[in-house]
Short mmCIF file of C-alpha atoms and ligand atoms in Angstrom, two decimals:
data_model
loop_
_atom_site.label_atom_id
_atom_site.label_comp_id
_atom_site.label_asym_id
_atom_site.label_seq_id
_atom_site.Cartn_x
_atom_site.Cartn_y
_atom_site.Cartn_z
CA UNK A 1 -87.65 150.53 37.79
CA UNK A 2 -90.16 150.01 40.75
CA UNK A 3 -90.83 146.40 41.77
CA UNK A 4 -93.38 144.01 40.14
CA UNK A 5 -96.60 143.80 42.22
CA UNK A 6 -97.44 140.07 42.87
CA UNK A 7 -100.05 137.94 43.56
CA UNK A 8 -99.19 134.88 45.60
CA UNK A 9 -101.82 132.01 45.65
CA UNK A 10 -101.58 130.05 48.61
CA UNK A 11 -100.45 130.40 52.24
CA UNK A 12 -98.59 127.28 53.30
CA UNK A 13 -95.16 127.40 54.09
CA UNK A 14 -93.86 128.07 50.65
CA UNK A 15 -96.73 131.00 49.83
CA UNK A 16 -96.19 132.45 53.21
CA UNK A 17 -92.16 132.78 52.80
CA UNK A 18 -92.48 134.04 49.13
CA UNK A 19 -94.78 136.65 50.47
CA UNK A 20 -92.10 137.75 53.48
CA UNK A 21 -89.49 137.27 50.58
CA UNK A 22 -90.76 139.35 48.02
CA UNK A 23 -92.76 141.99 49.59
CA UNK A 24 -89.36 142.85 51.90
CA UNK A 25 -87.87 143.37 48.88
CA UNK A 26 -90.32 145.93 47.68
CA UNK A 27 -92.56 144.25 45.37
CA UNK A 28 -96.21 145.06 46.64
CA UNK A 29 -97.35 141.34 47.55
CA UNK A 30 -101.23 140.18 47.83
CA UNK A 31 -101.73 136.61 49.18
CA UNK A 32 -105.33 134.97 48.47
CA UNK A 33 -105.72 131.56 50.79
CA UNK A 34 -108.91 129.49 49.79
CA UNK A 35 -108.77 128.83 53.51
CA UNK A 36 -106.63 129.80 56.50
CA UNK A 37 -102.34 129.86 56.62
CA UNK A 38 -101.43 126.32 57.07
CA UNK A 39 -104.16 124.92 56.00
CA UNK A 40 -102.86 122.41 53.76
CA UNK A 41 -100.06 120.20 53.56
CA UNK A 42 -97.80 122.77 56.05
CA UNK A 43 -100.85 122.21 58.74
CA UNK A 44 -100.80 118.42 58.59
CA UNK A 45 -96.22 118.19 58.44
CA UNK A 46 -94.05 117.50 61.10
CA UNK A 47 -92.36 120.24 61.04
CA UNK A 48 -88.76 118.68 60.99
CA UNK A 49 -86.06 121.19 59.09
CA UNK A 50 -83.84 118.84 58.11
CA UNK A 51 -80.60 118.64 55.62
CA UNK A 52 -81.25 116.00 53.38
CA UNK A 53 -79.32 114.40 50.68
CA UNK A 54 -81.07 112.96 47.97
CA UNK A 55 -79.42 114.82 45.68
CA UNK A 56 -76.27 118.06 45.23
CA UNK A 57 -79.38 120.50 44.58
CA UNK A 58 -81.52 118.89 47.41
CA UNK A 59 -78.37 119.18 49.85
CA UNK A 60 -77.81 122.39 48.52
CA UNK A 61 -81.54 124.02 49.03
CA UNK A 62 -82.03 122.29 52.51
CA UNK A 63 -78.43 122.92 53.79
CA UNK A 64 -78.84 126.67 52.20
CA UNK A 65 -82.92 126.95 53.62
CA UNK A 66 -81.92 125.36 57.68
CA UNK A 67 -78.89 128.10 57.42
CA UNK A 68 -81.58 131.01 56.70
CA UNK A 69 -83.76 129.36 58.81
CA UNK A 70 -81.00 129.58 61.98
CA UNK A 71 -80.42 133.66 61.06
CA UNK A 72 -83.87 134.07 62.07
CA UNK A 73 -84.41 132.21 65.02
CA UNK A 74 -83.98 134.80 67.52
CA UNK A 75 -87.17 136.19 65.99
CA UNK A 76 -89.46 132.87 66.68
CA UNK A 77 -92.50 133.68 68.31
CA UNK A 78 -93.36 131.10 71.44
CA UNK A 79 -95.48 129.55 69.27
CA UNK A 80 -92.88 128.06 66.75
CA UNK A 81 -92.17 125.51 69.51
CA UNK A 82 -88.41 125.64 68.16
CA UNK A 83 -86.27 122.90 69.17
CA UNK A 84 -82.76 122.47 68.25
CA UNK A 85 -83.15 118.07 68.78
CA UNK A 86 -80.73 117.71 65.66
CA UNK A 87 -81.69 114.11 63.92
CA UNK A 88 -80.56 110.76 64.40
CA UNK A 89 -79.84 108.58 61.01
CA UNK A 90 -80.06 105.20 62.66
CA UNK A 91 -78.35 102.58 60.98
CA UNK A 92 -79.72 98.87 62.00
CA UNK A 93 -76.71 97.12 60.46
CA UNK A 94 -73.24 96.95 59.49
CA UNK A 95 -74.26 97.02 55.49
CA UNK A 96 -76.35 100.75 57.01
CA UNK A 97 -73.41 102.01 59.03
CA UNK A 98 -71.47 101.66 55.82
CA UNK A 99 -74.07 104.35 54.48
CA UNK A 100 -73.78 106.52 57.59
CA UNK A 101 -69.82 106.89 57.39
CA UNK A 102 -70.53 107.50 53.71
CA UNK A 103 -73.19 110.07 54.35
CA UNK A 104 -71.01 111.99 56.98
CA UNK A 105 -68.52 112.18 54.59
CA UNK A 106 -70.86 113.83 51.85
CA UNK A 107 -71.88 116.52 54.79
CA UNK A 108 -68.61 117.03 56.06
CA UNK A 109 -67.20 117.61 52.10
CA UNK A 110 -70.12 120.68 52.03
CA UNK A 111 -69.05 121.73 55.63
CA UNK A 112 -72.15 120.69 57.04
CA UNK A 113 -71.90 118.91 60.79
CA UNK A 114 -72.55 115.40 61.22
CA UNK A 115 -71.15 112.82 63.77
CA UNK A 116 -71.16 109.31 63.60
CA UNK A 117 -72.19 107.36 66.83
CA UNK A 118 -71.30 103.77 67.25
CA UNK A 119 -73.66 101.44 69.15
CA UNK A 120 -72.59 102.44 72.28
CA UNK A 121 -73.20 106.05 71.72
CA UNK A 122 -76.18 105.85 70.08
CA UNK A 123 -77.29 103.74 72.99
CA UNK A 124 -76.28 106.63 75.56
CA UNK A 125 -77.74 109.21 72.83
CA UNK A 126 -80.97 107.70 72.60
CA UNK A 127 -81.69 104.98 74.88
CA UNK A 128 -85.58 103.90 74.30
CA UNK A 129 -83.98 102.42 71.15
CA UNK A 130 -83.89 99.10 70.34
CA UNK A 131 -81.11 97.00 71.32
CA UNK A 132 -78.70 95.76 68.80
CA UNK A 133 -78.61 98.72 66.54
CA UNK A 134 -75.27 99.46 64.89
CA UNK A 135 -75.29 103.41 65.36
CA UNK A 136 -76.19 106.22 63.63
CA UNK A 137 -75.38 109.75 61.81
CA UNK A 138 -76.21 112.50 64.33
CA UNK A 139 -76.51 116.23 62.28
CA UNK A 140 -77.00 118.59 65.04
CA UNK A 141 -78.10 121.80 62.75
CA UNK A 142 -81.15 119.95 62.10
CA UNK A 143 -84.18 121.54 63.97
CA UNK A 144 -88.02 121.29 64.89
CA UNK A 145 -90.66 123.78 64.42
CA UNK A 146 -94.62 123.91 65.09
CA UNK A 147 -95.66 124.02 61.08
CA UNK A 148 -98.85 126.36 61.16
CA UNK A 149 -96.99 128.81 63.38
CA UNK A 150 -93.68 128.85 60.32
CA UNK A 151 -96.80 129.96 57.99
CA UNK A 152 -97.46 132.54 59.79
CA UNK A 153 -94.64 133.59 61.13
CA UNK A 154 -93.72 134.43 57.60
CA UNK A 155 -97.18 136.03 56.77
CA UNK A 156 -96.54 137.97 59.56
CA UNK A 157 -93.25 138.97 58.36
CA UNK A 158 -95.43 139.97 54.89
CA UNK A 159 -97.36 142.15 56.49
CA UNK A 160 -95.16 144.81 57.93
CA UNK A 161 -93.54 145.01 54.49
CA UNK A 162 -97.09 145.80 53.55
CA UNK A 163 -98.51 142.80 51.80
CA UNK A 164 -102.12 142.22 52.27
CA UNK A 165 -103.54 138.48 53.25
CA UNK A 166 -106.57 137.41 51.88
CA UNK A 167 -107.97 134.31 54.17
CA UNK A 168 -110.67 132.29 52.80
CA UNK A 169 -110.40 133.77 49.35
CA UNK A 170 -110.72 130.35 46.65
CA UNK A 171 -108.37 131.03 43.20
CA UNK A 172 -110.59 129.50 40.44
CA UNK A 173 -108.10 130.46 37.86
CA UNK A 174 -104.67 131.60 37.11
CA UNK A 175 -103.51 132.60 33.95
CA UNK A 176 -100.03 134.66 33.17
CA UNK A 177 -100.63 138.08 35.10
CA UNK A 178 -104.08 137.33 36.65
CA UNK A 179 -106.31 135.56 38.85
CA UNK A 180 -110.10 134.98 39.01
CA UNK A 181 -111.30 135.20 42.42
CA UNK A 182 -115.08 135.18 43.65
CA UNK A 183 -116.48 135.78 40.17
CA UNK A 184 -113.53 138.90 39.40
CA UNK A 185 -110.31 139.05 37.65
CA UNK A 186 -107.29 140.54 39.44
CA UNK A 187 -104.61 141.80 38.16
CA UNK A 188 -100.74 142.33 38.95
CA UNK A 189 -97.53 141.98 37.76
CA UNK A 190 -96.63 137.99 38.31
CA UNK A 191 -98.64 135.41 39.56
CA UNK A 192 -96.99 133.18 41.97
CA UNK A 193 -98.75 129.61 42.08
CA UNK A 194 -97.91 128.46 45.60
CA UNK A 195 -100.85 126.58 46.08
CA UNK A 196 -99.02 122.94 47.11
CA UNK A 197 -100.60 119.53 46.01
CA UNK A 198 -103.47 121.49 44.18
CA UNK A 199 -100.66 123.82 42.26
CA UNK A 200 -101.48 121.57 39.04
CA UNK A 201 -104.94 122.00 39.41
CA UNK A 202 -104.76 125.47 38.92
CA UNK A 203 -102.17 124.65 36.16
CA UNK A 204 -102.90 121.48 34.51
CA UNK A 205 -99.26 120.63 32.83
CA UNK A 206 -97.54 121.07 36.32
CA UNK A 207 -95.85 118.20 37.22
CA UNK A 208 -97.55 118.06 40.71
CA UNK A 209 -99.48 115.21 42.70
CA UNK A 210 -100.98 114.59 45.84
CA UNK A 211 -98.47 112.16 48.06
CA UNK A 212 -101.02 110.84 50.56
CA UNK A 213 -99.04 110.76 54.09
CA UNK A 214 -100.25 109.82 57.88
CA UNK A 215 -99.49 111.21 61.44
CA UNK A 216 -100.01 109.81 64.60
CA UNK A 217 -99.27 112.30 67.69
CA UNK A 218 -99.02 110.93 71.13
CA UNK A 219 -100.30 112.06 74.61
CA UNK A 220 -97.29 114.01 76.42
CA UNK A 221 -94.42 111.72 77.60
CA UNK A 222 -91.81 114.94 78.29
CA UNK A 223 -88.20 113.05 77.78
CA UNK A 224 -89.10 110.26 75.85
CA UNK A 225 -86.71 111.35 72.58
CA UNK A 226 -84.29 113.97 72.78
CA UNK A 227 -83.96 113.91 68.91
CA UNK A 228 -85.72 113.51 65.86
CA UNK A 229 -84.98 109.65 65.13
CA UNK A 230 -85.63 108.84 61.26
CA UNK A 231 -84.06 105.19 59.86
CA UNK A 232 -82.00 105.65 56.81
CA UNK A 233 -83.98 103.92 54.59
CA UNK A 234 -86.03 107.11 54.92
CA UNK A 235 -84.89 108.74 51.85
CA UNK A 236 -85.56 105.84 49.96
CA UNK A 237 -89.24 105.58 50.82
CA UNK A 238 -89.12 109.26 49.91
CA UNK A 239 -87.45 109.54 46.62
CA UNK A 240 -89.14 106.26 44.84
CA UNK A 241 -92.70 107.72 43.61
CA UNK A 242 -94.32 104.57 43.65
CA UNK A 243 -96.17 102.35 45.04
CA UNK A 244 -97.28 102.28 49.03
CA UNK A 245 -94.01 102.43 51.92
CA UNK A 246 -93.43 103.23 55.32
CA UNK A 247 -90.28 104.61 57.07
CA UNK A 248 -89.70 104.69 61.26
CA UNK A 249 -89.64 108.69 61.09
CA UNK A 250 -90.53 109.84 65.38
CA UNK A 251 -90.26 113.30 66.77
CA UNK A 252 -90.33 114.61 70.17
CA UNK A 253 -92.55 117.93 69.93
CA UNK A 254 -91.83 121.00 72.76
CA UNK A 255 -95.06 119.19 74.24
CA UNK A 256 -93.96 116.37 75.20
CA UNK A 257 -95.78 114.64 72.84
CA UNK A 258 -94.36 112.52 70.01
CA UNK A 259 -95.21 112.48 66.10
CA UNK A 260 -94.75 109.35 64.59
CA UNK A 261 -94.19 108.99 61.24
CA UNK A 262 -94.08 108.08 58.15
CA UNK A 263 -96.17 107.15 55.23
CA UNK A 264 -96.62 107.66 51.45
CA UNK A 265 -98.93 106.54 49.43
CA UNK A 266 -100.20 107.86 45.48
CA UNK A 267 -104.32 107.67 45.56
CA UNK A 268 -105.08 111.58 44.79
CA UNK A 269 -106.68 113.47 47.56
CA UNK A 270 -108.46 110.27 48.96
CA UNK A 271 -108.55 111.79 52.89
CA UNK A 272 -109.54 108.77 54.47
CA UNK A 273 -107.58 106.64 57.13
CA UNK A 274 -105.87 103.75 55.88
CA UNK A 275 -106.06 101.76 58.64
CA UNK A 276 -103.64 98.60 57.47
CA UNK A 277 -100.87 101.01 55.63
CA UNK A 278 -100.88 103.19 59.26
CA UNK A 279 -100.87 100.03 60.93
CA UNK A 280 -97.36 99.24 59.37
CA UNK A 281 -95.92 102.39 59.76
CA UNK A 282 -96.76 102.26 63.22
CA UNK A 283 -95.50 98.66 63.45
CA UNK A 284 -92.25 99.79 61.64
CA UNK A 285 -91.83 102.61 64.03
CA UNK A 286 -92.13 100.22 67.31
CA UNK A 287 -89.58 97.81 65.45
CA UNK A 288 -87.25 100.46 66.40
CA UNK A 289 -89.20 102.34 69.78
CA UNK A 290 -90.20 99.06 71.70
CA UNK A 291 -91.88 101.22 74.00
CA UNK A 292 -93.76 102.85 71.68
CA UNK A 293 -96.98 100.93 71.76
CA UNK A 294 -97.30 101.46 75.52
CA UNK A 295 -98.09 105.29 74.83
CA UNK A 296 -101.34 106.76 74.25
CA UNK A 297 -102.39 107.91 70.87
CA UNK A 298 -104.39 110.75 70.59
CA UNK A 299 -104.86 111.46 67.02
CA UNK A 300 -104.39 110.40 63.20
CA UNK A 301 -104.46 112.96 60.30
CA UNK A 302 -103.45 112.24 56.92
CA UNK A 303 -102.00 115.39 54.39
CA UNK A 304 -100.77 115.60 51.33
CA UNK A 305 -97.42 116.28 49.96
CA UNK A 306 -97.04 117.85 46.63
CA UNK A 307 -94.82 115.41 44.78
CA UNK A 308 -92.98 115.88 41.20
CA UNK A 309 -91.25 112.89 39.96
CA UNK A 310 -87.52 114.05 39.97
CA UNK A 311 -88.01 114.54 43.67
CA UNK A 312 -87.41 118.25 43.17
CA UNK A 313 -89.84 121.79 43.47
CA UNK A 314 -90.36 123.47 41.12
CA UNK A 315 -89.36 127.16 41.89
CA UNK A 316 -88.74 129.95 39.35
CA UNK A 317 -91.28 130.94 36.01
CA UNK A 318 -93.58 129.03 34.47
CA UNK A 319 -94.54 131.25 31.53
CA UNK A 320 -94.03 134.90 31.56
CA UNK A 321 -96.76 135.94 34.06
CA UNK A 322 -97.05 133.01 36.19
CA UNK A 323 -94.03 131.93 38.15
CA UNK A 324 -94.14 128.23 40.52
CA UNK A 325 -93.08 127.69 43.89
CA UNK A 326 -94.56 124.12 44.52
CA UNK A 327 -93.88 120.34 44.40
CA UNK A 328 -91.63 120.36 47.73
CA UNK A 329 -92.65 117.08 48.88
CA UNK A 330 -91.84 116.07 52.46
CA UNK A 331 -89.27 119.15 52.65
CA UNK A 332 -91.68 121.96 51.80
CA UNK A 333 -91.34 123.57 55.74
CA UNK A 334 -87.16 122.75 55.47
CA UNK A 335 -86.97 124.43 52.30
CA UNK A 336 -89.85 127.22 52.23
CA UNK A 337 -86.91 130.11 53.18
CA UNK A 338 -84.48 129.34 50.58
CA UNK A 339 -87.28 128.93 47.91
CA UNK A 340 -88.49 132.15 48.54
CA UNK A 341 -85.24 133.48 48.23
CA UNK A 342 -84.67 131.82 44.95
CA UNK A 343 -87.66 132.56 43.65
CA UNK A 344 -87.07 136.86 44.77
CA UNK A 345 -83.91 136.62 43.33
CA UNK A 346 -85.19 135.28 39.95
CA UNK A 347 -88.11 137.15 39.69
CA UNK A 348 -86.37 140.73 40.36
CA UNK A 349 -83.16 139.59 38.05
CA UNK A 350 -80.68 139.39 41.03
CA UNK A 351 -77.92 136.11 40.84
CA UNK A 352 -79.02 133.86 42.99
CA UNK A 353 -76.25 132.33 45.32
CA UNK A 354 -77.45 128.74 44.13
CA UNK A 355 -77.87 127.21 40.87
CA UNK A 356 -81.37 127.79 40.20
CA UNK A 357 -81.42 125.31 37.02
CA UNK A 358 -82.36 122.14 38.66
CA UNK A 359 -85.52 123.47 40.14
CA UNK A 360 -86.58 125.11 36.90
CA UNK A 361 -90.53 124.18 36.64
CA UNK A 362 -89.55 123.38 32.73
CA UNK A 363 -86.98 121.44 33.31
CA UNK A 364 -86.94 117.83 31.65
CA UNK A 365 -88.45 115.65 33.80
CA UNK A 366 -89.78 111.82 33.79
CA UNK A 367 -93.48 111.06 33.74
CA UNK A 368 -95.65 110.56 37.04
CA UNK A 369 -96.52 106.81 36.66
C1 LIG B 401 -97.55 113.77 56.85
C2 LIG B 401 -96.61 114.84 56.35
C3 LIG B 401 -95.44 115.11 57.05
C4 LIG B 401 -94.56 116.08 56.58
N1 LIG B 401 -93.45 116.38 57.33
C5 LIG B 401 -92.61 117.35 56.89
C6 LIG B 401 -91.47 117.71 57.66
O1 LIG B 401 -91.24 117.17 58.74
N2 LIG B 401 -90.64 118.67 57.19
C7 LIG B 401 -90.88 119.31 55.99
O2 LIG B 401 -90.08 120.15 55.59
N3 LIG B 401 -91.98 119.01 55.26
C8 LIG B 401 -92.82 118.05 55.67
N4 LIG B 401 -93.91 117.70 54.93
C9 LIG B 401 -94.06 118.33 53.61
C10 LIG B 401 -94.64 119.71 53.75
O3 LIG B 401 -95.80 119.68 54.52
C11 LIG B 401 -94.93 120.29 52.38
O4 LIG B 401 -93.86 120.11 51.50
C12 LIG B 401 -95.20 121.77 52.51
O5 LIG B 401 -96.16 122.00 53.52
C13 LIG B 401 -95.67 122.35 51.21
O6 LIG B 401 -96.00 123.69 51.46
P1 LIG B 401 -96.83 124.50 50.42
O7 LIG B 401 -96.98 125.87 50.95
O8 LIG B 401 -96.24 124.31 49.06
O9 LIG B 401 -98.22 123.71 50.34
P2 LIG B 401 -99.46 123.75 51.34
O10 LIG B 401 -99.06 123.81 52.74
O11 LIG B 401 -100.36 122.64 50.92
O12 LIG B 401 -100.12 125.15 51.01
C14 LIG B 401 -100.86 125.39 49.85
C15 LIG B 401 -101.97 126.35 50.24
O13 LIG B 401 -102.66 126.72 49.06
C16 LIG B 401 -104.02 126.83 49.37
N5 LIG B 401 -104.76 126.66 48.12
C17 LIG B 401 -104.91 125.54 47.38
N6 LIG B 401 -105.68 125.79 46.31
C18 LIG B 401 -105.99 127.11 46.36
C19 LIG B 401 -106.78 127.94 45.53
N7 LIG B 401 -107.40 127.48 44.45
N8 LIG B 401 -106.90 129.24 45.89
C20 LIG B 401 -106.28 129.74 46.99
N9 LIG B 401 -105.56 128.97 47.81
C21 LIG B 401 -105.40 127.67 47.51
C22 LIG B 401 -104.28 125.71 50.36
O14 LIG B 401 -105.41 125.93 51.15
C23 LIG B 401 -102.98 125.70 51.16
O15 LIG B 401 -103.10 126.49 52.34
C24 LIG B 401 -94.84 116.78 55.39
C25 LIG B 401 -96.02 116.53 54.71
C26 LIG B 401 -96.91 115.57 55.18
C27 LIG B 401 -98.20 115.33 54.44
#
């Protein structure tokens, strides 16, 4: 039996690694992009590949996704800007470090590396730190990579396997099997709906919305982090889907520049500045960075993550037709290889070597508030 042709809408991360996915394993793959790779929520990211542990099947997919990730990191172009910084869980407490010895032990159990660091290392590890913070959870694998470039490294990857990429090409519609596209219908096997935050729009009855985030990237201070330093209330601020929060969440970039980090907020695809919720998150991120405010910022941008309310993608089919590969919230760069894996190993009947269930797009799910 030859392999299904495919249509994949979207190039962000996710789009562009189901493309490299499926077209290298034969399926002829078109991708139409309303406007250029990375153009969405993958252009506006941080671009931190991180193992994260909100849940087994979150461990598992991130865990699984920085493992593919390292395979093919001898192939990075210069333009990935690939650092190997690891990340720094930084506990301000006792009642936190409690957390960090339990969340080492819940990496080491799935044989993933993670150190704890007392004060005193964490101090040597990371010294613009605060004083008077208890330690943290160092997890080396973790990594850094320049987002737009990930896009299309893996569009790239599509291409010599012969998929063709369609830039500034809108979807209008998607139904199972087909897509309108400037005024035509096109037809192929399966539809892949990778389009991120908008995924719902194109399929209202997706559980998919807009997460409303901020980034503030510094002038170039070469040396000023070695790692990525995120508190461990992070997860927290990521997992709740309510409300307005802010999380210290800095990276040092190959540039010498710093991103800082991090915001959510639920008001659609409002793109404006908010001044007083970036304010905090840039007050909660000197709380931890004294030095911080001495830097020069260059630039704000907001994005937006596409959220689902477990806190999970969706990744497999929809209907038969129209598969999903959306909803990856703040892990959509991590986790854009093992998705497209999952989702090539579904679609073509192979046994995937994780449990797909949990990221089953019709999976029970609470309601978006
Ligand atoms: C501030 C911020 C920081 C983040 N930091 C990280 C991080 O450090 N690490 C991490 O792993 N993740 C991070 N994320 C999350 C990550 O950016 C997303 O999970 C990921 O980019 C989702 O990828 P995607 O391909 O699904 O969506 P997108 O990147 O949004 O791609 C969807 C694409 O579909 C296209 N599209 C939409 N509608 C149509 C249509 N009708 N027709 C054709 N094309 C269409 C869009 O133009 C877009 O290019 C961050 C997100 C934000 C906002």
């Amino acid at each position: 039996m030859s392999a299904p042709s495919v249509i994949v809408v979207g190039a962000g991360a996710v789009g562009a690694a189901c493309a490299d996915a499926l077209a290298g394993a034969g399926c002829p793959v078109t991708v139409l992009e309303s406007a250029f790779p990375g153009a969405g929520a993958t252009g506006a990211s941080m671009g931190h590949l991180v193992v994260m542990d909100g849940s087994e099947a979150q461990f598992a997919l991130t865990s699984w996704s920085l493992r593919l990730w390292a395979e093919r990191a001898a192939s990075f172009p210069a333009d990935m800007e690939d650092e190997g910084c690891g990340t720094l869980w930084v506990a301000a407490d006792e009642e936190e470090m409690a957390h960090v010895r339990r969340k080492a032990a819940f990496y080491a159990a799935r044989g993933e590396k993670a150190e704890v660091l007392d004060r005193a290392a964490l101090r040597e590890a990371e010294p613009r730190l605060r004083e008077g913070l208890a330690g943290a959870l160092r997890v080396p694998g973790d990594r850094v990579v320049y987002p737009p470039a990930a896009a299309r490294f893996f569009l790239d990857g599509a291409r010599r396997h012969g998929a063709e990429v369609w830039a500034g090409q809108r979807v209008e519609a998607i139904g199972p099997g087909r897509v309108l596209c400037a005024g035509r219908w096109l037809e192929a096997d399966v539809v892949v709906n990778a389009a991120g935050a908008d995924a719902s729009r194109l399929v209202p009855g997706l559980p998919v919305v807009p997460r409303k985030g901020h980034l503030v990237i510094t002038d170039r201070y070469p040396g000023f982090l070695r790692h990525q330093v995120v508190e461990l209330g992070y997860l927290k601020s990521a997992n709740a889907l309510t409300g307005e929060s802010v999380a210290f969440n800095v990276q040092p970039r190959k540039t010498g520049q710093l991103l800082v980090g991090s915001s959510r907020e639920l008001v659609g695809f409002d793109p404006r500045i908010n001044s007083p919720l970036c304010g905090r998150m840039l007050r909660r991120a000197a709380s931890y960075l004294p030095g911080l405010p001495r830097l020069r910022a260059l630039r704000t941008w907001v994005g937006f993550r596409p959220a689902t309310p477990d806190s999970l993608p969706l990744v497999g089919m929809w209907e038969p037709g129209l598969w999903v590969a959306a909803g990856h919230e703040g892990l959509g760069v991590t986790t854009a290889p093992g998705t497209a894996r999952l989702l090539t190993d579904l679609l073509l009947g192979r046994t995937p070597p994780m449990d797909p269930a949990p990221f089953d797009p019709r999976r029970a799910m609470p309601a978006h508030d």
